[in-house]
mmCIF file of N, CA and C in Angstrom:
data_model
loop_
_atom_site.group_PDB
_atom_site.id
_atom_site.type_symbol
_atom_site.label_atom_id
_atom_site.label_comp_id
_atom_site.label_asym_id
_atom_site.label_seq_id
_atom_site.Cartn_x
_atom_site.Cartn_y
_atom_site.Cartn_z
ATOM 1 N N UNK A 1 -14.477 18.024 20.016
ATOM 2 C CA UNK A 1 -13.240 17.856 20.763
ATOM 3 C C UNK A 1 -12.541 16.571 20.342
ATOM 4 N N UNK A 2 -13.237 15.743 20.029
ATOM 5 C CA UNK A 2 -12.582 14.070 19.732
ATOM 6 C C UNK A 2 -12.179 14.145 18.401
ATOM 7 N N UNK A 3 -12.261 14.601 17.429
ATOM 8 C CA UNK A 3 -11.690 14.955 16.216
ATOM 9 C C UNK A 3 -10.610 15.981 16.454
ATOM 10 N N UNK A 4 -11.297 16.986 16.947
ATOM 11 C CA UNK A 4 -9.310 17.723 17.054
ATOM 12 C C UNK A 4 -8.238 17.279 17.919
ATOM 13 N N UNK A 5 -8.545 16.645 18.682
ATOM 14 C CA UNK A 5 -7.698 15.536 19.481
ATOM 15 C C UNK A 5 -7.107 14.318 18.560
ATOM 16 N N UNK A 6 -8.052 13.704 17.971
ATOM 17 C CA UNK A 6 -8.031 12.570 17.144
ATOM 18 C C UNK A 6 -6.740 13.161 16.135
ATOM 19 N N UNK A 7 -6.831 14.213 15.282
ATOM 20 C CA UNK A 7 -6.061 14.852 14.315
ATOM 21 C C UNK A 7 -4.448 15.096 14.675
ATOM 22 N N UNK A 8 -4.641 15.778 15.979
ATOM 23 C CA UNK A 8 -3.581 16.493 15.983
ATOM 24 C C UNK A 8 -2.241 15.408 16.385
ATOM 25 N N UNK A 9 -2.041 14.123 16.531
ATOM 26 C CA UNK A 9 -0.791 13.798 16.556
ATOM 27 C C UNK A 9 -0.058 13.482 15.015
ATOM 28 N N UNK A 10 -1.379 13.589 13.909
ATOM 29 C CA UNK A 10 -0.841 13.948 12.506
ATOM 30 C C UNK A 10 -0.799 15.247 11.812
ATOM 31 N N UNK A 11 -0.713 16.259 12.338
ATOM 32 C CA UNK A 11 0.130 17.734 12.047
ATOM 33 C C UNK A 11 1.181 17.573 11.553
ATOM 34 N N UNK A 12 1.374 18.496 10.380
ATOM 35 C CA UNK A 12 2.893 18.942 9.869
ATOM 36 C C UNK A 12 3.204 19.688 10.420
ATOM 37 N N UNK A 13 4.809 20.402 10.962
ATOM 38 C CA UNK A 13 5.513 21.036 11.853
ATOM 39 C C UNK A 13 5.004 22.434 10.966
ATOM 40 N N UNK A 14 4.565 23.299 12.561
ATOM 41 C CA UNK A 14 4.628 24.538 11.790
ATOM 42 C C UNK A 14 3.187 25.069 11.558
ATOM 43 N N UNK A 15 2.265 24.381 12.220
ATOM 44 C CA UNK A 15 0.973 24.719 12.413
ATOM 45 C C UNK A 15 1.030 25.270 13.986
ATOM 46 N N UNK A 16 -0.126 26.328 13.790
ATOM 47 C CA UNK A 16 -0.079 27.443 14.779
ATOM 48 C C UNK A 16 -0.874 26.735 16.068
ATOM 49 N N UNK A 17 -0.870 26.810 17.223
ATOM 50 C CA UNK A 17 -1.291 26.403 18.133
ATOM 51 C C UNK A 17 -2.867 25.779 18.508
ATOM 52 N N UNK A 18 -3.790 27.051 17.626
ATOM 53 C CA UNK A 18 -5.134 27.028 17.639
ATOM 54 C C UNK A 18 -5.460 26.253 16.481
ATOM 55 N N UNK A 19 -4.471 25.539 15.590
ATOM 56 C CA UNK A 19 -4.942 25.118 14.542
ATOM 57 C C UNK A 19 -6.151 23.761 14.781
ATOM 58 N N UNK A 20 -5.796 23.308 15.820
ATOM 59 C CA UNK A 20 -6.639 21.802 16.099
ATOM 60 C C UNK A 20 -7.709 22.254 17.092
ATOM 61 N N UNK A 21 -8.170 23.618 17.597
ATOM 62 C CA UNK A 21 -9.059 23.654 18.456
ATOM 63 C C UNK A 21 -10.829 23.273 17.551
ATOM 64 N N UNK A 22 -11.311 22.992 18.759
ATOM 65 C CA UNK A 22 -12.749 23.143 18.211
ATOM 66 C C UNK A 22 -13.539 23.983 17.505
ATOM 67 N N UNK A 23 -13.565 25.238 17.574
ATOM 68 C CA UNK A 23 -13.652 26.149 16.449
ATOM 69 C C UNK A 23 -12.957 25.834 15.007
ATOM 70 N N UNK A 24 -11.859 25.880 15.119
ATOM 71 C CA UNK A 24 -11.063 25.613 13.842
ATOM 72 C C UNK A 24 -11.633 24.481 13.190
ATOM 73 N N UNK A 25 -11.655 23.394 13.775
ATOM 74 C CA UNK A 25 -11.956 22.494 13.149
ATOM 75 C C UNK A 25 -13.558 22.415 12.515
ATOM 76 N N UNK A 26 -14.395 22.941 13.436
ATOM 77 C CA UNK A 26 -15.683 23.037 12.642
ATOM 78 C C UNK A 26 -15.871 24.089 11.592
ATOM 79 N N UNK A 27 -15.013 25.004 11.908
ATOM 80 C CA UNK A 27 -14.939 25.861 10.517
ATOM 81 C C UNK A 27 -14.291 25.685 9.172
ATOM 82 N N UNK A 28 -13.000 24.277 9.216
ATOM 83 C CA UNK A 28 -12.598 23.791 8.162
ATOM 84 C C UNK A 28 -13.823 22.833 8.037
ATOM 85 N N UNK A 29 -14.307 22.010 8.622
ATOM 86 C CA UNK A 29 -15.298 21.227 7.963
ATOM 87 C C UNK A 29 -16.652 21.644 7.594
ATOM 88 N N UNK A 30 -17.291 22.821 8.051
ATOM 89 C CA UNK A 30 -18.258 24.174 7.798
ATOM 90 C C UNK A 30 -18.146 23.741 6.054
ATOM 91 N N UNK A 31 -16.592 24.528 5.972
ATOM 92 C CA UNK A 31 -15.452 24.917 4.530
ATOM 93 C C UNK A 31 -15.944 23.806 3.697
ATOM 94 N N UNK A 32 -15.411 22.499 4.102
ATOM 95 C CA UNK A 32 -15.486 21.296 2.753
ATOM 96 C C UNK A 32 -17.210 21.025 3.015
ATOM 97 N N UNK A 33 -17.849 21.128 3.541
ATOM 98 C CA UNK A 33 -19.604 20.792 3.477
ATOM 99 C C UNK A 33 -19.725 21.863 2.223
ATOM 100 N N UNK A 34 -19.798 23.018 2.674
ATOM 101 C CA UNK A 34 -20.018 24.097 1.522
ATOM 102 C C UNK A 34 -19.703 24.254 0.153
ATOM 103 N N UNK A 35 -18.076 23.833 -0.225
ATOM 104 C CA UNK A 35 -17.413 23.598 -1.340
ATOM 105 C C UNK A 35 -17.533 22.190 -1.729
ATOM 106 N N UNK A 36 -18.280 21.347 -1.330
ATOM 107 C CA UNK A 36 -18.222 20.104 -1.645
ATOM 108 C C UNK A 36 -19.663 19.855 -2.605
ATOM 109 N N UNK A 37 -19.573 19.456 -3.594
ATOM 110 C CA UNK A 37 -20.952 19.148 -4.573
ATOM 111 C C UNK A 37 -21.746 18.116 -3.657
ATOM 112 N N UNK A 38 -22.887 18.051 -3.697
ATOM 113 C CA UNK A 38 -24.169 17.283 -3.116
ATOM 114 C C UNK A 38 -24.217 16.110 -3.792
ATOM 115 N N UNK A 39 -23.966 15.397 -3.987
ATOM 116 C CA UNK A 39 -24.123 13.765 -4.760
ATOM 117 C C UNK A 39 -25.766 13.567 -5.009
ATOM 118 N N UNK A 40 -25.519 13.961 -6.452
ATOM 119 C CA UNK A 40 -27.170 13.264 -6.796
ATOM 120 C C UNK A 40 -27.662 12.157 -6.296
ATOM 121 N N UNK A 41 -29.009 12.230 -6.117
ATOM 122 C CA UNK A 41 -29.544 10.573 -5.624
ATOM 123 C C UNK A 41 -30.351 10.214 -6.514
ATOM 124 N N UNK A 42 -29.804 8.870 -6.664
ATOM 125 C CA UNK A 42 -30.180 7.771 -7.649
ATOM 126 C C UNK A 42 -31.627 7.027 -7.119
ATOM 127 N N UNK A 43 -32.550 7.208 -7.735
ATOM 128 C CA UNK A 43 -34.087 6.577 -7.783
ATOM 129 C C UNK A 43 -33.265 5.092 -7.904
ATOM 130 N N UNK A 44 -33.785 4.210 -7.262
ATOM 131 C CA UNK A 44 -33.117 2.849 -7.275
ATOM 132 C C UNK A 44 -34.434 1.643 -6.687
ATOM 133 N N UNK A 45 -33.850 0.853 -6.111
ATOM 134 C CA UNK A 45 -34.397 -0.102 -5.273
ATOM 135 C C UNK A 45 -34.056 0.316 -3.826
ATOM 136 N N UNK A 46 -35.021 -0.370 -3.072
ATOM 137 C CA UNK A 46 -34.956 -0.071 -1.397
ATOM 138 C C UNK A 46 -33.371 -0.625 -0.955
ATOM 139 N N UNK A 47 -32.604 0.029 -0.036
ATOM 140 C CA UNK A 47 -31.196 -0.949 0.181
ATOM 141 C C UNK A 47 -30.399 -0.509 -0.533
ATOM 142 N N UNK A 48 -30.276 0.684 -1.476
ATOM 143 C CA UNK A 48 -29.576 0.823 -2.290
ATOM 144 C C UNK A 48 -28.240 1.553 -1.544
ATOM 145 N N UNK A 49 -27.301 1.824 -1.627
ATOM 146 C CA UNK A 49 -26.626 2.753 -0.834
ATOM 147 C C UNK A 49 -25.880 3.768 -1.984
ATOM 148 N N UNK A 50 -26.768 5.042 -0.796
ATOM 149 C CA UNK A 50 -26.420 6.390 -1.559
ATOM 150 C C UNK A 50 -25.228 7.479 -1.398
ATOM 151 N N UNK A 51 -24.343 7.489 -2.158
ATOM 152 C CA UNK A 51 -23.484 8.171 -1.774
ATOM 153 C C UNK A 51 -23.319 9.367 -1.040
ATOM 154 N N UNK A 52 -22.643 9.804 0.218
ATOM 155 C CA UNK A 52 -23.291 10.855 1.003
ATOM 156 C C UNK A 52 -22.249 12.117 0.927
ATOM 157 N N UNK A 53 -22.120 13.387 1.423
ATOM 158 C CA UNK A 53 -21.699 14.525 0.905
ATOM 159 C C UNK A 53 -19.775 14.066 1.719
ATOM 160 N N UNK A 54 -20.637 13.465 3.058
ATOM 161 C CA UNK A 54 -18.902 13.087 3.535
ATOM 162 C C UNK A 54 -18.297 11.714 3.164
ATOM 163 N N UNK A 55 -18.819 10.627 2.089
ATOM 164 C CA UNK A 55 -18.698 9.959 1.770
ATOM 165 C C UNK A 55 -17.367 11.091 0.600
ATOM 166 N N UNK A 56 -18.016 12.120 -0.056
ATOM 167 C CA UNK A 56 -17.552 12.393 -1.372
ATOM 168 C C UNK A 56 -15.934 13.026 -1.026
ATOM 169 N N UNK A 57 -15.983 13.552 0.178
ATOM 170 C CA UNK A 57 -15.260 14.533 0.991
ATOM 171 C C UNK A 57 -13.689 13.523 1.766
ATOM 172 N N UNK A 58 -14.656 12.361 2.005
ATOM 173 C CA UNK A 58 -13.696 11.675 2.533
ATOM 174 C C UNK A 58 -12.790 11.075 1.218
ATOM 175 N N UNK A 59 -13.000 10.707 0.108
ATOM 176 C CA UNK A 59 -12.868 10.275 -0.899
ATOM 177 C C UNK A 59 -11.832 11.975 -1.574
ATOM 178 N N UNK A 60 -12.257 12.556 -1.849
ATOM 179 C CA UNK A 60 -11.482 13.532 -2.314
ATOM 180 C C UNK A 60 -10.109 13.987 -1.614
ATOM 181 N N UNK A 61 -10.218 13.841 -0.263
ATOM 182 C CA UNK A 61 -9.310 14.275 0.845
ATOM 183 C C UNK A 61 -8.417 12.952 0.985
ATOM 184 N N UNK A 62 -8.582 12.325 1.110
ATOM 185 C CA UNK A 62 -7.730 10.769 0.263
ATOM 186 C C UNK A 62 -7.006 10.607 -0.481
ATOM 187 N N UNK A 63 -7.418 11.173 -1.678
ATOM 188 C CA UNK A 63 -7.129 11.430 -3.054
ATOM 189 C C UNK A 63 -5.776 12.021 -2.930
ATOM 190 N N UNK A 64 -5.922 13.544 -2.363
ATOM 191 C CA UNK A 64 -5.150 14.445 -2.268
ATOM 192 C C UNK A 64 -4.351 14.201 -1.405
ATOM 193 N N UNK A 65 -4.523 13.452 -0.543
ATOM 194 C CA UNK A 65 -3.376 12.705 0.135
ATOM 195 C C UNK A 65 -2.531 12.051 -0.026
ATOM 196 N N UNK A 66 -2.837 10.951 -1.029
ATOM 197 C CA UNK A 66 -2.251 10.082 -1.704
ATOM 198 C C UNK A 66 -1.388 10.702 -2.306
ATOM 199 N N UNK A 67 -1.506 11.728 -3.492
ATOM 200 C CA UNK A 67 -1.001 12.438 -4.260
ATOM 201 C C UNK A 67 0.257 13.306 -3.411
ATOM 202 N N UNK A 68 -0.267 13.954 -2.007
ATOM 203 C CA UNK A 68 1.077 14.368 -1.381
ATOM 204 C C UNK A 68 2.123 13.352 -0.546
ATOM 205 N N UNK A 69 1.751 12.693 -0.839
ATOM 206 C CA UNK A 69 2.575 11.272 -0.232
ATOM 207 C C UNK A 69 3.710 11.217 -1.302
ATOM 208 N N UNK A 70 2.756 10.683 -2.550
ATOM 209 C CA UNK A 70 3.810 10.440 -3.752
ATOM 210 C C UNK A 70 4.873 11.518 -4.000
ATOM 211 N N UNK A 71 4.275 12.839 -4.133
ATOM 212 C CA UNK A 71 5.445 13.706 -3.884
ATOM 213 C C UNK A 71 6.726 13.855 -3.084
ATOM 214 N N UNK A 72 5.999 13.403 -1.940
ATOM 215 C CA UNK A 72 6.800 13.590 -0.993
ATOM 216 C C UNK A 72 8.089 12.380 -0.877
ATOM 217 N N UNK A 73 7.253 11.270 -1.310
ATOM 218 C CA UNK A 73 8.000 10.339 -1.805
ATOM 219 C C UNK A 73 9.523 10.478 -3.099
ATOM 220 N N UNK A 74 8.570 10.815 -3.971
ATOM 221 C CA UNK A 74 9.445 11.401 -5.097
ATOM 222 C C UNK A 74 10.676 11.683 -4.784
ATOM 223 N N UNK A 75 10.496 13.320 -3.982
ATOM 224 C CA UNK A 75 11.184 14.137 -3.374
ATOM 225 C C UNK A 75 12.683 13.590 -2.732
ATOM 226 N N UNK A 76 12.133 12.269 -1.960
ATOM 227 C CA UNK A 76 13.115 11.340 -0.677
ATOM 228 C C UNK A 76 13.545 10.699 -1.032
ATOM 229 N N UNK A 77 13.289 10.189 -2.786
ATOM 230 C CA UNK A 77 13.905 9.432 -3.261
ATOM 231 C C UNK A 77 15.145 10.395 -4.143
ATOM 232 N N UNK A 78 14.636 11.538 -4.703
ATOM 233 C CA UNK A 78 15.528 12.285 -5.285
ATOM 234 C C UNK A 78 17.360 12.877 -4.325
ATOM 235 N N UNK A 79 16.349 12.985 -3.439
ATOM 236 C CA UNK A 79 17.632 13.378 -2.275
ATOM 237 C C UNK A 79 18.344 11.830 -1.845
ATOM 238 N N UNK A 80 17.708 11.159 -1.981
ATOM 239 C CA UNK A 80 18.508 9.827 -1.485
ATOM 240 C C UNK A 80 19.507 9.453 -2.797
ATOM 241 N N UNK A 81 19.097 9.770 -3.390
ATOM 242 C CA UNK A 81 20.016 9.608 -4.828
ATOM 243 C C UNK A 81 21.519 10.244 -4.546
ATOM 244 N N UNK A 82 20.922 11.658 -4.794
ATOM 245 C CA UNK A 82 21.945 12.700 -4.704
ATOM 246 C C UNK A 82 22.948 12.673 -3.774
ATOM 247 N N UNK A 83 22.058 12.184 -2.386
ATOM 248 C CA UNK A 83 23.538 11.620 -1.345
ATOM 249 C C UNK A 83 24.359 10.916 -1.223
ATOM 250 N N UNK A 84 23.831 9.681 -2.167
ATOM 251 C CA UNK A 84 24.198 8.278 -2.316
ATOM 252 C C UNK A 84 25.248 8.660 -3.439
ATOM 253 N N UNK A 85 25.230 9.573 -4.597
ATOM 254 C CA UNK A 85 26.051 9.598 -5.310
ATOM 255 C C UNK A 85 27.126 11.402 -4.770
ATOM 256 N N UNK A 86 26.654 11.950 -4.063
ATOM 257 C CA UNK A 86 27.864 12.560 -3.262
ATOM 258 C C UNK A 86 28.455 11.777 -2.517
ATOM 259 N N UNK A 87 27.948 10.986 -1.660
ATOM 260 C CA UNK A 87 29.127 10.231 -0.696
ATOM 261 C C UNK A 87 30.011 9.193 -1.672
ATOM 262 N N UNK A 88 29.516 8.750 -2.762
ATOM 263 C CA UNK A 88 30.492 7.781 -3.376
ATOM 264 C C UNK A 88 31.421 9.136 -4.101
ATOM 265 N N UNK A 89 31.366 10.124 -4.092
ATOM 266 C CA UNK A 89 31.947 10.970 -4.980
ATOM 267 C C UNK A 89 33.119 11.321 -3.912
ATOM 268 N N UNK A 90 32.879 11.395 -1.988
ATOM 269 C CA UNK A 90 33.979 11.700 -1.206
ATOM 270 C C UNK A 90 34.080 10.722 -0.944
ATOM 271 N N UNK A 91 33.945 9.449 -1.302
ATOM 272 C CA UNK A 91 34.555 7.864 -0.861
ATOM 273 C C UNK A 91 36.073 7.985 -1.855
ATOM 274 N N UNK A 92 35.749 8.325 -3.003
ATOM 275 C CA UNK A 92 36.427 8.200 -4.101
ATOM 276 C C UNK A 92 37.910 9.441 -4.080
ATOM 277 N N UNK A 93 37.357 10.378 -3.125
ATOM 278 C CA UNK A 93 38.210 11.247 -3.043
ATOM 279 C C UNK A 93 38.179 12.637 -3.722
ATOM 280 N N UNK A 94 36.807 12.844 -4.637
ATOM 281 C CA UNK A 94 37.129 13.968 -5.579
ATOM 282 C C UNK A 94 36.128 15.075 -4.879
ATOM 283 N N UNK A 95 35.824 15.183 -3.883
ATOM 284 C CA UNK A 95 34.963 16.243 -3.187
ATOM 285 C C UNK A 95 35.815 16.789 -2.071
ATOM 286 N N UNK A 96 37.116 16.510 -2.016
ATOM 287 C CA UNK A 96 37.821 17.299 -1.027
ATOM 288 C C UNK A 96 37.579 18.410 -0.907
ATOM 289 N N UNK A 97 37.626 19.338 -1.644
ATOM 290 C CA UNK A 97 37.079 21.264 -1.440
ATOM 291 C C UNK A 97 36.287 20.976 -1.146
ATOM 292 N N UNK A 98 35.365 20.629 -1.332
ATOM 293 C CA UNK A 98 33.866 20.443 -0.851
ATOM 294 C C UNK A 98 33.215 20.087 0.761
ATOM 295 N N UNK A 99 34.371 19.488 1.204
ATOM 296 C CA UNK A 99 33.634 18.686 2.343
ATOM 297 C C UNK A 99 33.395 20.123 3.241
ATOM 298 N N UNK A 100 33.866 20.641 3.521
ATOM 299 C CA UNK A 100 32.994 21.760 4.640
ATOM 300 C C UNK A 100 31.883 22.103 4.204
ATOM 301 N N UNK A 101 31.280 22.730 2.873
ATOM 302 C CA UNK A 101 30.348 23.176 2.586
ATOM 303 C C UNK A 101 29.406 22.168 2.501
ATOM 304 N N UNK A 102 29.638 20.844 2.694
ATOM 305 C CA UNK A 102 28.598 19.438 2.362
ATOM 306 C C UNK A 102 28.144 19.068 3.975
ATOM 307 N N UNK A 103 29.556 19.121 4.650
ATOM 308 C CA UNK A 103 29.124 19.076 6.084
ATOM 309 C C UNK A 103 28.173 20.076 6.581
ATOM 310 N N UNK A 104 28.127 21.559 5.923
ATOM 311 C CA UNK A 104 27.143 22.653 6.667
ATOM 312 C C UNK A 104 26.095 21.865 6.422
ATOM 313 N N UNK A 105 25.674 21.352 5.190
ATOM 314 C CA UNK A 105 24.267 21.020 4.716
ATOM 315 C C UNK A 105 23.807 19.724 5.063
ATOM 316 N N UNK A 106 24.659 18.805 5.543
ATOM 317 C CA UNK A 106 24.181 18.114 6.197
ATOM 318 C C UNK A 106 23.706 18.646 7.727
ATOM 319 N N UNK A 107 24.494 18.889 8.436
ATOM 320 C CA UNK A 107 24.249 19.534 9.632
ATOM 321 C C UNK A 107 22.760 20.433 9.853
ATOM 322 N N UNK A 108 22.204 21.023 8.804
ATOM 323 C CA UNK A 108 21.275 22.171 8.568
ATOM 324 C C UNK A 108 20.294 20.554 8.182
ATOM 325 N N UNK A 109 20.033 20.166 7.220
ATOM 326 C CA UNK A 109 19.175 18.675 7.435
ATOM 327 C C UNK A 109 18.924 18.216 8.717
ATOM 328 N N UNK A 110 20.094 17.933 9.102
ATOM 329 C CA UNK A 110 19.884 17.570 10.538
ATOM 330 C C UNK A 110 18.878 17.930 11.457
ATOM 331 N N UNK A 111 19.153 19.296 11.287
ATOM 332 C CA UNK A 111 18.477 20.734 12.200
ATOM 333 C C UNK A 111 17.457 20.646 12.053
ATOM 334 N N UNK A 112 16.852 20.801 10.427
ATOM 335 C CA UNK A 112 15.777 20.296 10.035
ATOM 336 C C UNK A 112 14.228 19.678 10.561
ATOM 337 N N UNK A 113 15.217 18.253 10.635
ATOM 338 C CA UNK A 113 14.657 16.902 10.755
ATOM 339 C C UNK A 113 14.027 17.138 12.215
ATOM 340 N N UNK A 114 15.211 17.327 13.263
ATOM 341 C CA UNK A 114 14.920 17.240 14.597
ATOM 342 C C UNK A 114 14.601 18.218 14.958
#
């Protein structure tokens, strides 16, 4: 219960209701135990610290996080561009036909967002 609680105020919009229940959640983590490789253990000295299966899991899921960040990043920077150089384009005056169809799409962003 304290993990799907813990989780769910970081959901992306658009996940189904049962997605954070207790079932669900032990069956996605069931999922990455199973698909996740076992980390060999290293014959060492006493004290050594051995890498563990959710050590590897937490580390991979990180990873892939990171990576959808940057995208997502990418993405916000690409559109920030594009707006930045449409609005200097109706500052300037040459998007007159345009402005209704720029206003729908802003408006629909809007919608979006909120």
């Amino acid at each position: 219960v304290s993990v799907s609680r813990a989780i769910k105020p970081f959901a992306e919009p658009g996940r189904p209701p049962d997605w954070f229940s207790q079932k669900h959640c032990a069956s996605q983590y069931s999922e990455l135990l199973e698909t996740t490789e076992t980390p060999k253990r290293k014959r060492g000295e006493k004290g050594e610290v051995v890498e563990t299966v959710e050590d590897v899991i937490v580390r991979k899921l990180t990873a892939e996080r990171v990576e959808e960040l940057k995208k997502m990043i990418k993405e916000t920077q690409e559109k920030y561009r594009q707006l930045k150089k449409d609005a200097e384009l109706i500052q300037a005056g040459h998007m007159d036909n345009r402005l209704e169809e720029l206003c729908n799409e802003i408006m629909m962003w809007v919608i979006y967002l909120f």
